[in-house]
PDB file of C-alpha atoms in Angstrom:
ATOM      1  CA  UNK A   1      75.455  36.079 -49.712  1.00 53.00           C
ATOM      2  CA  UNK A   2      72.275  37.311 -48.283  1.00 74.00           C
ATOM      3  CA  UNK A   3      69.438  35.062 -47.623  1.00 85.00           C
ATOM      4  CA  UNK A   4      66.239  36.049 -45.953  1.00 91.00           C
ATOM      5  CA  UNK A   5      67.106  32.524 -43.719  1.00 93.00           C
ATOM      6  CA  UNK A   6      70.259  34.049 -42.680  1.00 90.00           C
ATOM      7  CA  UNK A   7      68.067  37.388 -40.897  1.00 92.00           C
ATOM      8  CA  UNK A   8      65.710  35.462 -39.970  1.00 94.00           C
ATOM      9  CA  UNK A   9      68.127  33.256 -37.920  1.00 94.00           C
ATOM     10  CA  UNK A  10      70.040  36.509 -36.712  1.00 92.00           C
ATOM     11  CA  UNK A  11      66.590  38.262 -35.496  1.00 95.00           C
ATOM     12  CA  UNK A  12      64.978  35.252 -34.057  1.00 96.00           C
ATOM     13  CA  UNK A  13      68.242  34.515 -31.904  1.00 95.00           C
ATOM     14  CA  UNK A  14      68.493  38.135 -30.967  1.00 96.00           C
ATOM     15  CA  UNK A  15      64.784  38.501 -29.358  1.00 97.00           C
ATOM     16  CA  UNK A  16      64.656  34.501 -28.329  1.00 96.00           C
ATOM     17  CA  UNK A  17      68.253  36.167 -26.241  1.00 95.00           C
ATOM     18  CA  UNK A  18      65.829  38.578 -25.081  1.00 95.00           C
ATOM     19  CA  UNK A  19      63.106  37.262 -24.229  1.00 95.00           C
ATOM     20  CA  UNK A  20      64.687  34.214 -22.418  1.00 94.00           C
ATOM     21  CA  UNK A  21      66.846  36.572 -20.416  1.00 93.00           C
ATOM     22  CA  UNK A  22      63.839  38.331 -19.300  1.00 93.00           C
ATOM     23  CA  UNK A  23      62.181  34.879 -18.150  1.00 93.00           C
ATOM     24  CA  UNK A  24      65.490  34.090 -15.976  1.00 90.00           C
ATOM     25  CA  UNK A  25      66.511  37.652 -14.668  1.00 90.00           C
ATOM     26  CA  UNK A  26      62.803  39.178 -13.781  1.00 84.00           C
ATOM     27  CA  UNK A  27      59.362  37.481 -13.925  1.00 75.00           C
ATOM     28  CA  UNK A  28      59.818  33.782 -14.405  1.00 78.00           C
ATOM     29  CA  UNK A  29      56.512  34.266 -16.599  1.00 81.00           C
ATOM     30  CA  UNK A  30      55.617  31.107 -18.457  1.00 86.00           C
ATOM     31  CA  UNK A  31      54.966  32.549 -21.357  1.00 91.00           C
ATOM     32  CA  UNK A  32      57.822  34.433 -21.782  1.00 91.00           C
ATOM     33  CA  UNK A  33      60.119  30.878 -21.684  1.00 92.00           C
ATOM     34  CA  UNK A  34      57.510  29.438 -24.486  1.00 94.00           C
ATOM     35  CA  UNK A  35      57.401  32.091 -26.710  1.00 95.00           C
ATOM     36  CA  UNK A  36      61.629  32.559 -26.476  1.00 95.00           C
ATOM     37  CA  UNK A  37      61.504  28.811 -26.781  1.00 96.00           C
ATOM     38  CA  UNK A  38      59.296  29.015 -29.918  1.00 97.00           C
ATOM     39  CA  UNK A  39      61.597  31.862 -31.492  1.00 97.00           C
ATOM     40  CA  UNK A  40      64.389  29.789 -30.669  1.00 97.00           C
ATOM     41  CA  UNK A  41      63.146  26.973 -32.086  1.00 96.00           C
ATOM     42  CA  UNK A  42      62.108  29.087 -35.374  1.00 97.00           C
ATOM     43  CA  UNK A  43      65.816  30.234 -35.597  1.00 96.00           C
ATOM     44  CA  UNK A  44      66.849  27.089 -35.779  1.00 95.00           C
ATOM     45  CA  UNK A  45      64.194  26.010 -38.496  1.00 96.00           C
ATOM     46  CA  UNK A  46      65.698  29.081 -40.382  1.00 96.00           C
ATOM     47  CA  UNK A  47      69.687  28.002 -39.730  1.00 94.00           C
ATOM     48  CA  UNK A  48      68.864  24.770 -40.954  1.00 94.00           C
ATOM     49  CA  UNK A  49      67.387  26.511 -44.234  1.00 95.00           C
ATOM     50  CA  UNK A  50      69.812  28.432 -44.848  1.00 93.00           C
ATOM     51  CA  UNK A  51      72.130  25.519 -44.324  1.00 91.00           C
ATOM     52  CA  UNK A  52      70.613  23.758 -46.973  1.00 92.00           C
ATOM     53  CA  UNK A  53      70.463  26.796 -49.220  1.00 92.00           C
ATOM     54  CA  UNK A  54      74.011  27.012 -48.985  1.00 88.00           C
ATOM     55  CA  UNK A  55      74.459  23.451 -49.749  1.00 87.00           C
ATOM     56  CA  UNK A  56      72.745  23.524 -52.366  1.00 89.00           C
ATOM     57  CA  UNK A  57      74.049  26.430 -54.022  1.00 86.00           C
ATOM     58  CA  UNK A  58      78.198  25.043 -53.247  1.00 81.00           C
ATOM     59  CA  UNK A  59      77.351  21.539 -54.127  1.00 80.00           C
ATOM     60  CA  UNK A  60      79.202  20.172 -51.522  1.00 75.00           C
ATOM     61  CA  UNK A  61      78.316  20.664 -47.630  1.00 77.00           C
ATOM     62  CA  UNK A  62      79.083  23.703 -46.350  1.00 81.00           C
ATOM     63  CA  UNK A  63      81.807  24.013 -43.945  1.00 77.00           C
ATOM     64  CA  UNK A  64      84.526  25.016 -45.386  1.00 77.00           C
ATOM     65  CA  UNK A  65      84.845  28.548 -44.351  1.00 81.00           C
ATOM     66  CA  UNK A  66      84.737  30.400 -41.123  1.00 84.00           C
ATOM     67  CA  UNK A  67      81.393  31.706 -41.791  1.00 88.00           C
ATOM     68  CA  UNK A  68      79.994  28.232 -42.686  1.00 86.00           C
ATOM     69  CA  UNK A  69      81.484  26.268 -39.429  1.00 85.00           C
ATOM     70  CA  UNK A  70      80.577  29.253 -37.078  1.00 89.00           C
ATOM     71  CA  UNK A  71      76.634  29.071 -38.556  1.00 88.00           C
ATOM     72  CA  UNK A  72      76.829  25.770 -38.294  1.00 89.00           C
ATOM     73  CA  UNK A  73      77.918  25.532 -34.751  1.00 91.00           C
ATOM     74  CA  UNK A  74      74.767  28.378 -33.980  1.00 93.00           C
ATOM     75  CA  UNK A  75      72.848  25.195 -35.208  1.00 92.00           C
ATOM     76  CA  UNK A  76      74.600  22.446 -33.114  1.00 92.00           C
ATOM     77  CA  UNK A  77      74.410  24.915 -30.260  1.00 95.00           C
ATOM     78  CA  UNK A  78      70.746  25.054 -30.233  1.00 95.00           C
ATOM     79  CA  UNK A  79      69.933  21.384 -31.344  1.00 94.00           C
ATOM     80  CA  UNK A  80      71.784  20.360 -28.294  1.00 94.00           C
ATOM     81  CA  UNK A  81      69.749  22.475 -26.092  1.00 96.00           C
ATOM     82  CA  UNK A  82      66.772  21.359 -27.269  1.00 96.00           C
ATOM     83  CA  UNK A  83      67.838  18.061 -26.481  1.00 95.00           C
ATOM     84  CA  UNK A  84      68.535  18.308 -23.254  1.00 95.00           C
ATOM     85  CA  UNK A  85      65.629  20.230 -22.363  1.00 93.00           C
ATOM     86  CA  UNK A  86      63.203  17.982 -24.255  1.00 92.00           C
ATOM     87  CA  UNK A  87      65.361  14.665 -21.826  1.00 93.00           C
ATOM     88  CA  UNK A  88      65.684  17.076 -18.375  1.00 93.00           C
ATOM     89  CA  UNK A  89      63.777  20.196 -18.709  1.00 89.00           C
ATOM     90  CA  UNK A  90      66.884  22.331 -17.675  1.00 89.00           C
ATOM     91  CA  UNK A  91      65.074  25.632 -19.121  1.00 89.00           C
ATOM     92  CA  UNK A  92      67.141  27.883 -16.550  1.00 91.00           C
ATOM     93  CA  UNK A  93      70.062  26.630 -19.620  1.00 94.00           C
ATOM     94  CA  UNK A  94      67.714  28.382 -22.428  1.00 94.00           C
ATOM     95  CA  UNK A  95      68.807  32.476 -22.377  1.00 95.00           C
ATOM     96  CA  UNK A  96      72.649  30.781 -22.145  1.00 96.00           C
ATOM     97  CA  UNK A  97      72.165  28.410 -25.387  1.00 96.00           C
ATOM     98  CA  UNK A  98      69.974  31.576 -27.244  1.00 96.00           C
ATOM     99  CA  UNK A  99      72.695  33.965 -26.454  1.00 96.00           C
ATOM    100  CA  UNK A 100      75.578  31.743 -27.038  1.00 96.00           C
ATOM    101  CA  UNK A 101      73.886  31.116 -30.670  1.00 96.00           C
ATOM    102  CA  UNK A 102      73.809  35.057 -30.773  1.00 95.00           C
ATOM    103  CA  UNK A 103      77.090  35.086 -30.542  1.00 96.00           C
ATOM    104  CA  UNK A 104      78.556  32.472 -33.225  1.00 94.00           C
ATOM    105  CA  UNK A 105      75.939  34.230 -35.643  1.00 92.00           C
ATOM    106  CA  UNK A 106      77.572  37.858 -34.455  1.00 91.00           C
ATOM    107  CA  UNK A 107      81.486  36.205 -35.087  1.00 92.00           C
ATOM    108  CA  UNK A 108      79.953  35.113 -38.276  1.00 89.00           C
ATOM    109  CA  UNK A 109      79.307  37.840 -39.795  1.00 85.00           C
ATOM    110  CA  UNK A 110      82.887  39.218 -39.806  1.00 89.00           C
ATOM    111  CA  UNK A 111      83.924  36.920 -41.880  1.00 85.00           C
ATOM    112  CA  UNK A 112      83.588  36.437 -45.789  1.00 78.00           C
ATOM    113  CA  UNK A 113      80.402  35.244 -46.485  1.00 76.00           C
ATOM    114  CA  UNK A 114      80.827  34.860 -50.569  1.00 76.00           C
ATOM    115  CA  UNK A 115      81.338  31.288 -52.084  1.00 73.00           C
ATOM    116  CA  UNK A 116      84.778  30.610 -53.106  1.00 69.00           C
ATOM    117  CA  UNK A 117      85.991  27.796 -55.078  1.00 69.00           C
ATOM    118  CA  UNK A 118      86.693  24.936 -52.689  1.00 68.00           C
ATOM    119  CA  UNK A 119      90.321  23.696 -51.980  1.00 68.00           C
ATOM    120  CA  UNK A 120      91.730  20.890 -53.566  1.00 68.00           C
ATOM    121  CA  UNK A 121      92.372  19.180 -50.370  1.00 63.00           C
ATOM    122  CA  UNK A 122      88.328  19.193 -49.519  1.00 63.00           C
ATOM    123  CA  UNK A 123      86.746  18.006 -52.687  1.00 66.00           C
ATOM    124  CA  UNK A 124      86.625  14.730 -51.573  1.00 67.00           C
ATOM    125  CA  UNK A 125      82.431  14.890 -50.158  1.00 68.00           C
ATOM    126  CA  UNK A 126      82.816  12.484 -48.040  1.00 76.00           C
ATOM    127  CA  UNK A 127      85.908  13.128 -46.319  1.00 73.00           C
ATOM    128  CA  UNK A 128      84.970  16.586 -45.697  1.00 70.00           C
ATOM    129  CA  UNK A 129      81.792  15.761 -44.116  1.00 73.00           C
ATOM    130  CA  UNK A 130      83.487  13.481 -41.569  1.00 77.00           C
ATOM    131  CA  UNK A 131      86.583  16.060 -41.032  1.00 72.00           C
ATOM    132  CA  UNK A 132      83.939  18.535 -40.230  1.00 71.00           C
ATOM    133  CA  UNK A 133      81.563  16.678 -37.948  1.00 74.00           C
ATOM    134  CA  UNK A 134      84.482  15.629 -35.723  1.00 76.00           C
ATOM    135  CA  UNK A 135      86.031  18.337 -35.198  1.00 74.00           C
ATOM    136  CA  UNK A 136      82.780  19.621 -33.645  1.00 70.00           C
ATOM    137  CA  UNK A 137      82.131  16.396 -32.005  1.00 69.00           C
TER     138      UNK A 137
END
């Protein structure tokens, strides 16, 4: 499935990476952490999307593939970040979460991203949903 979301998460994490690595490894420039933080931030806008996108299109949430739980962990990846930095400004922790997000969307995409009928063991909504977010809890 190809979704302008799912670039837009993939290039956004990619120069956010960049950028952020920059800001630690060379010139500690200020604007070089906002504007990776912005990216970063925009990436996560566009996971989220094409979170929804997906749910929508499946009718039930999204995590039942390898593909799914590896975007969606790019997603927990950076919301935790952010909320840590927002409670102890730890930006030195930014080009690690940004690249770490690189990398679950790079796993990702080695994996089948069609939409396959779901098994009959996870049609249950409900159950799925809580399966899911505890095993990344």
């Amino acid at each position: 499935m190809t979704s302008p979301f799912l670039d837009a998460a993939w290039l956004s994490c990619l120069v956010s990476s960049l950028l952020l690595s920059l800001w630690l490894l060379c010139w500690r420039r200020g604007w070089l952490l906002t504007t990776g933080l912005v990216i970063y931030g925009a990436g996560l806008l566009s996971s989220s999307l094409f979170i929804a996108q997906r749910w929508k299109s499946l009718g039930h949430p999204p995590f039942t593939s390898t593909f799914e739980s590896l975007f969606l962990l790019n997603l927990g990846i950076g919301v935790t970040f952010f909320a840590v930095h927002l409670r102890a400004r730890l930006a030195y922790l930014a080009p690690f979460a940004a690249f770490a997000s690189l990398l679950a969307l790079g796993f990702s995409t080695l994996f089948e991203t069609g939409i396959h009928p779901i098994m009959p063991a996870l049609r249950n909504n409900f159950w799925l949903t809580i399966h899911v977010s505890l095993c990344f809890v």
